[in-house]
CSV table of C-alpha atoms in Angstrom, one decimal:
chain,number,residue,atom,x,y,z
X,1,MET,CA,35.4,-5.3,37.3
X,2,SER,CA,35.4,-1.8,35.8
X,3,TYR,CA,33.1,-0.3,33.1
X,4,LYS,CA,33.6,2.8,30.9
X,5,VAL,CA,30.4,4.7,30.4
X,6,ARG,CA,29.8,8.0,28.6
X,7,LEU,CA,27.7,9.9,31.1
X,8,GLN,CA,26.1,12.1,28.6
X,9,SER,CA,24.4,9.1,27.1
X,10,PHE,CA,22.3,8.5,30.2
X,11,GLU,CA,19.1,10.5,30.6
X,12,GLY,CA,19.0,10.1,34.4
X,13,PRO,CA,19.9,8.0,37.5
X,14,PHE,CA,17.5,5.2,36.6
X,15,ASP,CA,18.9,5.1,33.1
X,16,LEU,CA,22.4,4.5,34.5
X,17,LEU,CA,21.1,2.0,37.0
X,18,VAL,CA,19.3,-0.1,34.4
X,19,TYR,CA,22.4,0.0,32.3
X,20,LEU,CA,24.6,-1.3,35.1
X,21,ILE,CA,22.2,-4.1,35.9
X,22,GLU,CA,21.8,-5.2,32.3
X,23,ASN,CA,25.6,-4.9,31.6
X,24,ALA,CA,26.3,-7.1,34.6
X,25,ARG,CA,23.6,-9.5,33.5
X,26,MET,CA,21.8,-9.5,36.8
X,27,ASP,CA,18.3,-10.6,37.4
X,28,ILE,CA,16.3,-7.4,38.1
X,29,TYR,CA,14.4,-9.3,40.8
X,30,ASP,CA,17.7,-10.4,42.4
X,31,ILE,CA,20.0,-7.4,42.2
X,32,ARG,CA,23.4,-7.6,43.8
X,33,ILE,CA,23.1,-4.4,45.7
X,34,SER,CA,26.6,-4.3,47.0
X,35,GLU,CA,28.2,-4.6,43.5
X,36,ILE,CA,25.8,-2.2,41.8
X,37,THR,CA,26.2,0.4,44.6
X,38,GLU,CA,30.0,0.5,44.2
X,39,GLN,CA,29.8,0.9,40.4
X,40,TYR,CA,27.1,3.5,40.7
X,41,MET,CA,29.1,5.6,43.2
X,42,GLU,CA,32.2,5.4,40.9
X,43,TYR,CA,30.1,7.1,38.2
X,44,VAL,CA,28.7,9.7,40.6
X,45,ASN,CA,32.2,10.6,41.7
X,46,GLU,CA,33.2,11.1,38.1
X,47,ILE,CA,30.1,13.3,37.5
X,48,LYS,CA,31.1,15.5,40.5
X,49,LYS,CA,34.4,16.4,38.8
X,50,THR,CA,32.7,17.7,35.7
X,51,ASP,CA,29.2,18.9,36.7
X,52,VAL,CA,28.1,19.2,40.3
X,53,ALA,CA,24.5,20.2,39.4
X,54,ALA,CA,24.0,17.1,37.3
X,55,ALA,CA,25.5,15.0,40.1
X,56,THR,CA,22.8,16.2,42.6
X,57,GLU,CA,20.1,14.3,40.7
X,58,PHE,CA,22.2,11.1,40.8
X,59,MET,CA,23.0,11.5,44.5
X,60,VAL,CA,19.3,10.9,45.5
X,61,LEU,CA,19.3,7.4,44.0
X,62,ALA,CA,22.8,6.8,45.4
X,63,ALA,CA,21.5,7.5,48.9
X,64,THR,CA,18.7,5.0,48.2
X,65,LEU,CA,21.2,2.3,47.1
X,66,ILE,CA,23.4,2.9,50.2
X,67,ASP,CA,20.3,2.6,52.4
X,68,ILE,CA,19.3,-0.7,50.8
X,69,LYS,CA,22.9,-2.0,51.0
X,70,SER,CA,23.1,-1.3,54.7
X,71,ARG,CA,19.7,-3.0,55.3
X,72,MET,CA,20.8,-6.0,53.3
X,73,ILE,CA,24.0,-6.3,55.5
X,74,LEU,CA,21.9,-6.4,58.7
X,75,PRO,CA,20.8,-9.9,59.9
X,76,ARG,CA,17.3,-10.8,58.9
X,77,PRO,CA,14.8,-11.1,61.8
X,78,LYS,CA,13.0,-14.3,62.4
X,79,PRO,CA,9.5,-14.7,60.8
X,80,VAL,CA,6.7,-13.1,62.6
X,81,GLU,CA,3.6,-14.9,63.7
X,82,GLY,CA,1.8,-16.4,60.7
X,83,GLY,CA,5.0,-17.3,58.9
X,84,GLU,CA,5.4,-14.0,57.1
X,85,TYR,CA,8.9,-12.6,56.4
X,86,GLU,CA,9.9,-9.0,56.3
X,87,GLU,CA,9.7,-7.5,52.9
X,88,ASP,CA,12.8,-7.5,50.7
X,89,PRO,CA,14.5,-4.0,50.9
X,90,ARG,CA,15.0,-4.2,47.2
X,91,SER,CA,11.3,-4.6,46.3
X,92,ALA,CA,10.5,-0.9,46.1
X,93,LEU,CA,13.5,-0.3,43.9
X,94,VAL,CA,12.6,-3.2,41.6
X,95,GLU,CA,9.1,-1.8,41.1
X,96,LYS,CA,10.5,1.6,40.1
X,97,LEU,CA,13.0,0.0,37.8
X,98,LEU,CA,10.3,-2.1,36.1
X,99,GLU,CA,8.1,0.9,35.7
X,100,TYR,CA,11.0,3.0,34.3
X,101,ARG,CA,11.9,0.2,31.8
X,102,LYS,CA,8.2,0.0,30.7
X,103,PHE,CA,8.1,3.8,30.0
X,104,LYS,CA,11.5,3.7,28.3
X,105,GLU,CA,10.3,0.9,25.9
X,106,CYS,CA,7.2,3.0,25.1
X,107,ALA,CA,9.3,6.0,24.4
X,108,GLU,CA,11.5,4.1,22.0
X,109,MET,CA,8.4,2.7,20.3
X,110,LEU,CA,6.9,6.2,19.9
X,111,LYS,CA,10.2,7.5,18.6
X,112,LYS,CA,10.3,4.8,15.9
X,113,ARG,CA,6.7,5.6,14.9
X,114,GLU,CA,7.7,9.3,14.7
X,115,GLU,CA,10.6,8.4,12.3
X,116,LEU,CA,8.3,6.3,10.2
X,117,ALA,CA,5.6,9.1,10.1
X,118,THR,CA,8.2,11.5,8.7
X,119,LEU,CA,8.4,9.3,5.7
X,120,VAL,CA,4.7,9.4,5.0
X,121,TYR,CA,3.3,12.2,2.8
X,122,GLU,CA,-0.4,12.9,3.1
X,123,LYS,CA,-2.6,14.7,0.6
X,124,PRO,CA,-4.1,17.9,2.1
X,125,GLN,CA,-7.8,17.6,3.0
X,126,GLU,CA,-10.1,19.1,0.4
X,127,ASP,CA,-13.3,20.9,1.1
X,128,ILE,CA,-16.1,18.7,-0.3
X,129,SER,CA,-18.9,20.3,1.7
X,130,GLU,CA,-20.6,21.5,-1.5
X,131,TYR,CA,-21.1,17.8,-2.4
X,132,THR,CA,-22.0,16.4,1.0
X,133,GLU,CA,-24.0,19.2,2.5
X,134,SER,CA,-26.1,20.3,-0.4
X,135,PRO,CA,-29.5,18.5,-0.6
X,136,ASP,CA,-30.5,16.4,-3.7
X,137,GLU,CA,-32.1,18.5,-6.4
X,138,LEU,CA,-35.5,17.1,-7.3
X,139,LEU,CA,-36.9,17.6,-10.8
X,140,LYS,CA,-40.2,19.4,-10.5
X,141,LEU,CA,-42.3,18.9,-13.6
X,142,ASN,CA,-46.0,18.4,-14.4
X,143,VAL,CA,-47.3,15.8,-16.7
X,144,ASP,CA,-47.3,18.1,-19.8
X,145,GLN,CA,-43.7,19.2,-19.2
X,146,LEU,CA,-42.6,15.6,-18.7
X,147,ALA,CA,-44.3,14.5,-21.9
X,148,THR,CA,-42.6,17.4,-23.8
X,149,ALA,CA,-39.2,16.5,-22.5
X,150,PHE,CA,-39.7,12.8,-23.4
X,151,GLU,CA,-40.7,13.8,-27.0
X,152,LEU,CA,-37.5,15.9,-27.3
X,153,PHE,CA,-35.5,13.0,-26.1
X,154,LEU,CA,-37.1,10.7,-28.8
X,155,GLU,CA,-36.4,13.2,-31.5
X,156,LYS,CA,-32.8,13.6,-30.6
X,157,LYS,CA,-32.4,9.8,-30.4
X,158,GLN,CA,-34.0,9.4,-33.9
X,159,ARG,CA,-31.7,12.0,-35.4
X,160,ALA,CA,-28.6,10.4,-33.9
X,161,ASP,CA,-29.7,7.0,-35.2
X,162,GLU,CA,-30.2,8.4,-38.7
X,163,VAL,CA,-26.7,10.0,-38.7
X,164,ARG,CA,-25.2,6.8,-37.3
X,165,ALA,CA,-26.9,4.7,-40.0
X,166,ARG,CA,-25.8,7.1,-42.8
X,167,TYR,CA,-22.1,7.4,-41.8
X,168,THR,CA,-21.5,3.9,-40.4
X,169,ARG,CA,-18.8,2.2,-42.5
X,170,ILE,CA,-19.8,-1.2,-43.7
X,171,GLU,CA,-16.9,-3.5,-43.9
X,172,ARG,CA,-16.9,-5.9,-46.8
X,173,ASP,CA,-14.9,-9.1,-47.3
X,174,ARG,CA,-11.4,-8.4,-48.5
X,175,ALA,CA,-10.5,-10.1,-51.8
X,176,THR,CA,-7.6,-12.5,-51.7
X,177,MET,CA,-4.9,-12.8,-54.4
X,178,GLU,CA,-6.3,-16.1,-55.5
X,179,ASP,CA,-9.7,-14.6,-56.0
X,180,ARG,CA,-8.3,-11.7,-58.0
X,181,MET,CA,-6.2,-13.9,-60.2
X,182,ALA,CA,-9.3,-15.9,-61.0
X,183,PHE,CA,-11.2,-12.7,-61.7
X,184,ILE,CA,-8.4,-11.6,-64.2
X,185,ARG,CA,-8.5,-15.0,-65.9
X,186,GLU,CA,-12.2,-14.7,-66.3
X,187,HIS,CA,-11.9,-11.2,-67.9
X,188,LEU,CA,-9.2,-12.5,-70.3
X,189,THR,CA,-11.4,-15.4,-71.3
X,190,ARG,CA,-14.3,-13.1,-72.1
X,191,ALA,CA,-12.0,-10.8,-74.1
X,192,LEU,CA,-10.5,-13.8,-76.0
X,193,LYS,CA,-14.0,-15.0,-76.9
X,194,GLY,CA,-14.8,-11.5,-78.1
X,195,GLY,CA,-11.7,-11.5,-80.4
X,196,SER,CA,-9.4,-9.5,-78.2
X,197,ARG,CA,-6.4,-10.7,-76.4
X,198,ARG,CA,-5.9,-7.6,-74.4
X,199,ILE,CA,-7.6,-6.0,-71.4
X,200,SER,CA,-6.9,-2.8,-69.4
X,201,PHE,CA,-5.5,-2.9,-65.9
X,202,LYS,CA,-8.5,-0.9,-64.8
X,203,GLU,CA,-10.7,-3.8,-65.8
X,204,THR,CA,-9.0,-6.0,-63.2
X,205,VAL,CA,-10.2,-3.8,-60.4
X,206,PRO,CA,-13.9,-4.3,-59.3
X,207,ASP,CA,-16.4,-1.5,-59.7
X,208,ARG,CA,-15.9,-0.4,-56.1
X,209,LYS,CA,-12.3,0.7,-56.3
X,210,ASP,CA,-10.1,1.5,-53.3
X,211,ARG,CA,-6.4,1.3,-52.6
X,212,TYR,CA,-6.6,-2.2,-51.3
X,213,ASP,CA,-8.4,-3.5,-54.4
X,214,ILE,CA,-5.9,-1.7,-56.7
X,215,ALA,CA,-2.9,-3.2,-54.7
X,216,VAL,CA,-4.4,-6.7,-54.8
X,217,SER,CA,-4.9,-6.5,-58.6
X,218,PHE,CA,-1.4,-5.2,-59.2
X,219,VAL,CA,0.2,-7.9,-57.1
X,220,SER,CA,-2.0,-10.5,-58.8
X,221,VAL,CA,-0.9,-9.3,-62.2
X,222,LEU,CA,2.8,-9.5,-61.1
X,223,GLN,CA,2.3,-13.0,-59.9
X,224,MET,CA,0.6,-14.1,-63.1
X,225,MET,CA,3.5,-12.6,-65.1
X,226,ARG,CA,5.9,-14.5,-63.0
X,227,ASP,CA,4.0,-17.7,-63.7
X,228,HIS,CA,4.1,-16.8,-67.4
X,229,GLU,CA,0.3,-16.7,-67.7
X,230,ILE,CA,0.1,-13.1,-68.9
X,231,THR,CA,2.2,-10.3,-70.2
X,232,ALA,CA,1.8,-6.6,-69.4
X,233,GLU,CA,2.8,-3.5,-71.3
X,234,GLN,CA,2.8,0.2,-70.4
X,235,LYS,CA,3.7,2.5,-73.3
X,236,SER,CA,4.0,5.8,-71.4
X,237,LEU,CA,4.9,6.9,-67.9
X,238,TYR,CA,1.8,6.7,-65.7
X,239,GLY,CA,-0.1,5.4,-68.7
X,240,ASP,CA,-2.6,2.6,-68.7
X,241,ILE,CA,-1.3,-0.9,-68.4
X,242,SER,CA,-2.5,-3.4,-71.0
X,243,ILE,CA,-2.6,-7.1,-70.1
X,244,SER,CA,-2.6,-10.0,-72.6
X,245,LEU,CA,-2.3,-13.7,-72.5
X,246,ALA,CA,1.1,-15.2,-72.8
X,247,GLU,CA,1.8,-17.7,-75.7
X,248,GLU,CA,1.8,-20.7,-73.3
X,249,GLY,CA,-1.3,-19.3,-71.5
X,250,THR,CA,-3.6,-19.6,-74.5
X,251,ASP,CA,-5.3,-22.6,-73.0
X,252,ILE,CA,-6.4,-20.5,-70.0
X,253,GLU,CA,-10.0,-20.9,-70.9
X,254,GLN,CA,-9.9,-24.7,-70.6
């Protein structure tokens, strides 16, 4: 079985060795040294052709693999007294590989955190020493000064209350169209009793006139004209509007 590997992607001999073990799906605690050593030496020979200086670093681990391979070929001695067996020649290599894998995983984790940190923008720290280091300022007043300050406070509060009471707008109930139509009928009834059938539009607006009252009166007059209760007449442009009872509205007082 042959593998094609880009040598520049490996950071060192242990990186190459871990790749070979994982690519061959071997158990790291049960490495097939013979197979791994052959593959490893193939890559080392390829490195020698391109970069002798880089191959030197890989040769150290290659010598270790060859040594382990030779020791694995030799027959195992019988257990010594106490039933203990000779240590597996691969044990030291496995420990180094496990330690290398652990550091590699940590390096990858730190690299990911660095990439995430580049996406975070922090606000520069501000100098707030003037707020944290300065002691609390205590008001130093005697009884007379405190009484004077309190009197000034009361005077200011009283003036503010007076201004607020003078300029506060008192909202009153808004008249409805029905109320204003009843108001107009009442005025027409009074005028009729006094011998007049006409009233001025100004009389349909309460004493306290505002735009809302004028609009309500005007709309009420239009509605009463539509209902044929009254008639309205304006003899000149912008002149006063006179309102009178319609013929069929003479019984309005009933």
